[in-house]
Amino acid sequence: MDLNYIKKLVRIVDESGITDLEVDENGVKVKIAKKIRAANVPLQTSVIPQVPMTAEVIPQPIKPVPEKTSTEESKHSNLHEIKSPIVGTFYRAPAPDADPYVQIGDSVGVGTVLCIIEAMKLMNEIESDVSGKVVKILVENGKPVEFNQPLFLIELS
Amino acid sequence: MDKAFNFESFDIKLETDFIGRNFIYIEEIDSTNRFLSSSNEKYDNGTVVLAEKQTEGKGRKDRVWLSARGLNLTFSILLTEKKIILKNHQLINLASSLCVALSLENLYQLHPELKWPNDILIDNRKICGILIESTSKGSSLEKLIVGVGLNVNQAHFQGDFRIEPTSIKIEVDENVEREKVLAEYLNCFEEVLSKIKSNPSWITSEWRERCRMIGKRIAVTEDDKIRYGIFTDISEDGFLLLRNGSKVEEIHFGDISVT
């Protein structure tokens, strides 16, 4: 049974009022079922319902393997390193004349924005994944950084 | 005249498996990128947000993107698949602009030019701008948002622009169907994403073919700093390779112009 045929069946189910369709062709069985999902977006938006993806399973994202802890971290177990996820340029503020996101001594929580790394026209905002105090900023504003280069040391609270 | 976005006509033309299958339409919002980046909602990989009007459309750094209500396409695509965003995020920069070029070639036989890193020009006038934003918690990328501003049916532009703007309507001399353009772009985007995984050099070679600045002497400007050199090529990751004498430097960002 070819994929386009299945896609057409999915569309037929999606556009109709039925919730289930079962097709048996030369012993190959396909069952398409529609889940009615409640829209969960703000009021002013309207939404096209999702087409159920019964013909293909999207693999769930795999959690990345945790990086090996650096020597500095192992020496001071209450210090947490934030490293750059990409190659780019390090910015401590959202715009040249704006205040830095964080200063040494600032308390940060999970989700606090620490800096931006820019590469081409990709602006990557780095949020803290821990709660604590910024004790060291390891890169100067506007300098290039490599993948995995340590940027901040956070003393865990 | 602006015309309401017709979902049925868009949906019929959308042939994707996941890009745009969760589609959010908003009349007016500050920025579609911000909608996806600041939301605590866990939206599906491939979610597309289209707004008729952005009040704070964003460009690089503190630049703004201006677009008339209901005439153009301003939208953002959310990507959360780790396989793509951890390894290939740089190529998405090239892929997102390449798809605009391919769509305009297929639908209207236009000949867009790609300007590094991801502007799309027609006869030196800007038809589309792209801003990609990502967030990472600690050291791992969580989500990546591709924001696209494509001028479709706007015929007049007021204001001062760094690069003179144009639109599809100006280029083809008639109103075009926004639904068709968006569906074509999203179809292409999904196809190109799969190419990023299977054949990444296809992206760089197709991109190179549409970049007329390669081989020329250029200036790279960032804040007060200007660097000069020959734009020799783009790297496999999409960075600009600038040659000055015997030294080749990899450029990560900046505004480029031919000198």
Tab-separated table of N, CA and C in Angstrom, chain B residues 172-256:
chain	number	residue	atom	x	y	z
B	172	VAL	N	5.401	40.664	-10.093
B	172	VAL	CA	4.617	39.966	-11.127
B	172	VAL	C	3.448	40.820	-11.630
B	173	ASP	N	3.273	41.982	-11.009
B	173	ASP	CA	2.274	42.942	-11.454
B	173	ASP	C	0.836	42.468	-11.285
B	174	GLU	N	0.603	41.645	-10.273
B	174	GLU	CA	-0.787	41.284	-9.954
B	174	GLU	C	-0.861	40.769	-8.518
B	175	ASN	N	-2.079	40.773	-7.979
B	175	ASN	CA	-2.263	40.208	-6.638
B	175	ASN	C	-2.066	38.707	-6.698
B	176	VAL	N	-1.436	38.160	-5.678
B	176	VAL	CA	-1.255	36.712	-5.672
B	176	VAL	C	-1.936	36.123	-4.437
B	177	GLU	N	-2.128	34.790	-4.502
B	177	GLU	CA	-2.857	34.101	-3.435
B	177	GLU	C	-1.885	33.774	-2.303
B	178	ARG	N	-2.087	34.420	-1.163
B	178	ARG	CA	-1.164	34.205	-0.040
B	178	ARG	C	-1.169	32.748	0.430
B	179	GLU	N	-2.357	32.125	0.378
B	179	GLU	CA	-2.499	30.748	0.845
B	179	GLU	C	-1.597	29.817	0.043
B	180	LYS	N	-1.542	30.079	-1.273
B	180	LYS	CA	-0.738	29.236	-2.164
B	180	LYS	C	0.751	29.416	-1.850
B	181	VAL	N	1.134	30.655	-1.603
B	181	VAL	CA	2.551	30.941	-1.333
B	181	VAL	C	2.975	30.288	-0.015
B	182	LEU	N	2.133	30.408	1.004
B	182	LEU	CA	2.490	29.837	2.304
B	182	LEU	C	2.564	28.308	2.232
B	183	ALA	N	1.567	27.701	1.566
B	183	ALA	CA	1.572	26.237	1.457
B	183	ALA	C	2.813	25.774	0.700
B	184	GLU	N	3.164	26.468	-0.379
B	184	GLU	CA	4.341	26.097	-1.173
B	184	GLU	C	5.602	26.192	-0.312
B	185	TYR	N	5.696	27.261	0.481
B	185	TYR	CA	6.876	27.440	1.322
B	185	TYR	C	6.983	26.317	2.359
B	186	LEU	N	5.852	26.016	3.010
B	186	LEU	CA	5.895	24.998	4.062
B	186	LEU	C	6.155	23.609	3.488
B	187	ASN	N	5.581	23.328	2.313
B	187	ASN	CA	5.860	22.041	1.655
B	187	ASN	C	7.350	21.917	1.395
B	188	CYS	N	7.906	23.002	0.873
B	188	CYS	CA	9.327	23.015	0.533
B	188	CYS	C	10.179	22.898	1.797
B	189	PHE	N	9.757	23.583	2.846
B	189	PHE	CA	10.537	23.595	4.092
B	189	PHE	C	10.645	22.180	4.671
B	190	GLU	N	9.529	21.453	4.636
B	190	GLU	CA	9.578	20.093	5.179
B	190	GLU	C	10.509	19.198	4.348
B	191	GLU	N	10.436	19.387	3.036
B	191	GLU	CA	11.292	18.588	2.157
B	191	GLU	C	12.767	18.910	2.417
B	192	VAL	N	13.061	20.192	2.565
B	192	VAL	CA	14.437	20.614	2.775
B	192	VAL	C	14.959	20.154	4.149
B	193	LEU	N	14.065	20.109	5.139
B	193	LEU	CA	14.480	19.598	6.453
B	193	LEU	C	14.927	18.142	6.349
B	194	SER	N	14.208	17.372	5.529
B	194	SER	CA	14.620	15.977	5.402
B	194	SER	C	15.936	15.884	4.635
B	195	LYS	N	16.166	16.824	3.715
B	195	LYS	CA	17.454	16.872	2.994
B	195	LYS	C	18.597	17.213	3.956
B	196	ILE	N	18.315	18.058	4.943
B	196	ILE	CA	19.357	18.423	5.916
B	196	ILE	C	19.879	17.160	6.584
B	197	LYS	N	18.961	16.225	6.840
B	197	LYS	CA	19.385	14.984	7.495
B	197	LYS	C	20.063	14.034	6.512
B	198	SER	N	19.501	13.941	5.285
B	198	SER	CA	19.989	12.911	4.373
B	198	SER	C	21.127	13.388	3.475
B	199	ASN	N	21.111	14.680	3.102
B	199	ASN	CA	22.083	15.151	2.122
B	199	ASN	C	22.368	16.646	2.337
B	200	PRO	N	23.044	16.970	3.455
B	200	PRO	CA	23.217	18.397	3.792
B	200	PRO	C	23.962	19.196	2.730
B	201	SER	N	24.827	18.541	1.950
B	201	SER	CA	25.587	19.319	0.960
B	201	SER	C	24.674	19.817	-0.170
B	202	TRP	N	23.505	19.188	-0.318
B	202	TRP	CA	22.535	19.673	-1.313
B	202	TRP	C	22.122	21.110	-0.963
B	203	ILE	N	21.916	21.355	0.338
B	203	ILE	CA	21.483	22.691	0.790
B	203	ILE	C	22.555	23.730	0.430
B	204	THR	N	23.805	23.432	0.811
B	204	THR	CA	24.854	24.428	0.556
B	204	THR	C	25.060	24.637	-0.946
B	205	SER	N	24.957	23.570	-1.729
B	205	SER	CA	25.210	23.766	-3.165
B	205	SER	C	24.058	24.521	-3.850
B	206	GLU	N	22.822	24.229	-3.466
B	206	GLU	CA	21.684	24.981	-4.032
B	206	GLU	C	21.739	26.449	-3.591
B	207	TRP	N	22.167	26.649	-2.355
B	207	TRP	CA	22.244	28.012	-1.817
B	207	TRP	C	23.309	28.811	-2.579
B	208	ARG	N	24.495	28.172	-2.729
B	208	ARG	CA	25.625	28.794	-3.438
B	208	ARG	C	25.233	29.260	-4.844
B	209	GLU	N	24.451	28.397	-5.529
B	209	GLU	CA	24.029	28.707	-6.902
B	209	GLU	C	23.236	30.001	-7.012
B	210	ARG	N	22.572	30.354	-5.912
B	210	ARG	CA	21.715	31.546	-5.931
B	210	ARG	C	22.344	32.750	-5.242
B	211	CYS	N	23.599	32.618	-4.870
B	211	CYS	CA	24.290	33.724	-4.208
B	211	CYS	C	25.271	34.346	-5.192
B	212	ARG	N	24.997	35.602	-5.562
B	212	ARG	CA	25.845	36.220	-6.594
B	212	ARG	C	27.024	36.983	-5.995
B	213	MET	N	27.145	36.970	-4.674
B	213	MET	CA	28.249	37.716	-4.060
B	213	MET	C	29.520	36.880	-3.920
B	214	ILE	N	29.386	35.562	-4.079
B	214	ILE	CA	30.569	34.705	-3.920
B	214	ILE	C	31.592	35.064	-5.001
B	215	GLY	N	32.841	35.230	-4.563
B	215	GLY	CA	33.912	35.599	-5.503
B	215	GLY	C	34.159	37.100	-5.533
B	216	LYS	N	33.247	37.856	-4.919
B	216	LYS	CA	33.409	39.313	-4.977
B	216	LYS	C	34.087	39.852	-3.707
B	217	ARG	N	34.605	41.067	-3.848
B	217	ARG	CA	35.193	41.732	-2.698
B	217	ARG	C	34.051	42.365	-1.890
B	218	ILE	N	34.022	42.061	-0.620
B	218	ILE	CA	32.906	42.551	0.199
B	218	ILE	C	33.393	43.228	1.477
B	219	ALA	N	32.464	43.944	2.084
B	219	ALA	CA	32.704	44.509	3.416
B	219	ALA	C	31.741	43.839	4.369
B	220	VAL	N	32.239	43.431	5.529
B	220	VAL	CA	31.390	42.844	6.557
B	220	VAL	C	31.322	43.840	7.712
B	221	THR	N	30.134	44.348	7.968
B	221	THR	CA	29.982	45.382	8.988
B	221	THR	C	29.251	44.832	10.201
B	222	GLU	N	29.806	45.076	11.356
B	222	GLU	CA	29.116	44.747	12.592
B	222	GLU	C	29.422	45.841	13.596
B	223	ASP	N	28.379	46.531	14.032
B	223	ASP	CA	28.523	47.704	14.894
B	223	ASP	C	29.517	48.676	14.245
B	224	ASP	N	30.652	48.964	14.932
B	224	ASP	CA	31.586	49.939	14.353
B	224	ASP	C	32.707	49.264	13.579
B	225	LYS	N	32.661	47.960	13.527
B	225	LYS	CA	33.795	47.229	12.952
B	225	LYS	C	33.506	46.847	11.497
B	226	ILE	N	34.456	47.159	10.605
B	226	ILE	CA	34.287	46.733	9.206
B	226	ILE	C	35.478	45.872	8.819
B	227	ARG	N	35.185	44.733	8.202
B	227	ARG	CA	36.254	43.881	7.695
B	227	ARG	C	36.088	43.758	6.195
B	228	TYR	N	37.198	43.748	5.461
B	228	TYR	CA	37.131	43.618	4.004
B	228	TYR	C	37.785	42.317	3.580
B	229	GLY	N	37.372	41.825	2.448
B	229	GLY	CA	38.017	40.622	1.922
B	229	GLY	C	37.220	40.071	0.758
B	230	ILE	N	37.686	38.923	0.253
B	230	ILE	CA	36.954	38.257	-0.832
B	230	ILE	C	36.044	37.200	-0.209
B	231	PHE	N	34.785	37.237	-0.607
B	231	PHE	CA	33.810	36.233	-0.162
B	231	PHE	C	34.107	34.972	-0.976
B	232	THR	N	34.940	34.083	-0.411
B	232	THR	CA	35.385	32.945	-1.234
B	232	THR	C	34.329	31.851	-1.338
B	233	ASP	N	33.609	31.600	-0.239
B	233	ASP	CA	32.651	30.499	-0.266
B	233	ASP	C	31.874	30.491	1.052
B	234	ILE	N	30.958	29.540	1.168
B	234	ILE	CA	30.373	29.292	2.486
B	234	ILE	C	30.893	27.929	2.951
B	235	SER	N	31.033	27.798	4.275
B	235	SER	CA	31.520	26.529	4.817
B	235	SER	C	30.381	25.515	4.822
B	236	GLU	N	30.697	24.285	5.178
B	236	GLU	CA	29.659	23.241	5.223
B	236	GLU	C	28.570	23.566	6.231
B	237	ASP	N	28.933	24.363	7.247
B	237	ASP	CA	27.945	24.763	8.249
B	237	ASP	C	27.201	26.029	7.844
B	238	GLY	N	27.597	26.621	6.724
B	238	GLY	CA	26.909	27.824	6.265
B	238	GLY	C	27.588	29.123	6.656
B	239	PHE	N	28.750	29.067	7.313
B	239	PHE	CA	29.437	30.312	7.666
B	239	PHE	C	30.119	30.902	6.441
B	240	LEU	N	30.310	32.227	6.496
B	240	LEU	CA	30.930	32.909	5.348
B	240	LEU	C	32.449	32.806	5.463
B	241	LEU	N	33.101	32.453	4.373
B	241	LEU	CA	34.565	32.372	4.382
B	241	LEU	C	35.111	33.613	3.683
B	242	LEU	N	35.829	34.418	4.449
B	242	LEU	CA	36.341	35.702	3.960
B	242	LEU	C	37.852	35.607	3.852
B	243	ARG	N	38.369	35.840	2.627
B	243	ARG	CA	39.824	35.735	2.418
B	243	ARG	C	40.443	37.121	2.378
B	244	ASN	N	41.477	37.261	3.159
B	244	ASN	CA	42.226	38.506	3.148
B	244	ASN	C	43.684	38.121	3.003
B	245	GLY	N	44.264	38.342	1.819
B	245	GLY	CA	45.623	37.860	1.550
B	245	GLY	C	45.605	36.350	1.567
B	246	SER	N	46.441	35.746	2.422
B	246	SER	CA	46.459	34.288	2.458
B	246	SER	C	45.599	33.764	3.613
B	247	LYS	N	45.035	34.686	4.367
B	247	LYS	CA	44.283	34.285	5.557
B	247	LYS	C	42.785	34.140	5.235
B	248	VAL	N	42.212	32.998	5.621
B	248	VAL	CA	40.769	32.824	5.424
B	248	VAL	C	40.090	32.806	6.795
B	249	GLU	N	39.147	33.704	6.961
B	249	GLU	CA	38.469	33.836	8.244
B	249	GLU	C	37.030	33.353	8.119
B	250	GLU	N	36.545	32.678	9.159
B	250	GLU	CA	35.159	32.220	9.150
B	250	GLU	C	34.308	33.292	9.828
B	251	ILE	N	33.332	33.833	9.095
B	251	ILE	CA	32.502	34.911	9.639
B	251	ILE	C	31.175	34.337	10.120
B	252	HIS	N	30.814	34.673	11.336
B	252	HIS	CA	29.584	34.127	11.921
B	252	HIS	C	28.381	35.024	11.724
B	253	PHE	N	28.604	36.313	11.576
B	253	PHE	CA	27.461	37.218	11.448
B	253	PHE	C	27.950	38.559	10.922
B	254	GLY	N	26.989	39.435	10.601
B	254	GLY	CA	27.337	40.775	10.130
B	254	GLY	C	26.548	41.118	8.878
B	255	ASP	N	26.543	42.411	8.535
B	255	ASP	CA	25.893	42.846	7.295
B	255	ASP	C	26.943	42.874	6.210
B	256	ILE	N	26.635	42.273	5.073
B	256	ILE	CA	27.656	42.272	4.021
B	256	ILE	C	27.215	43.120	2.833
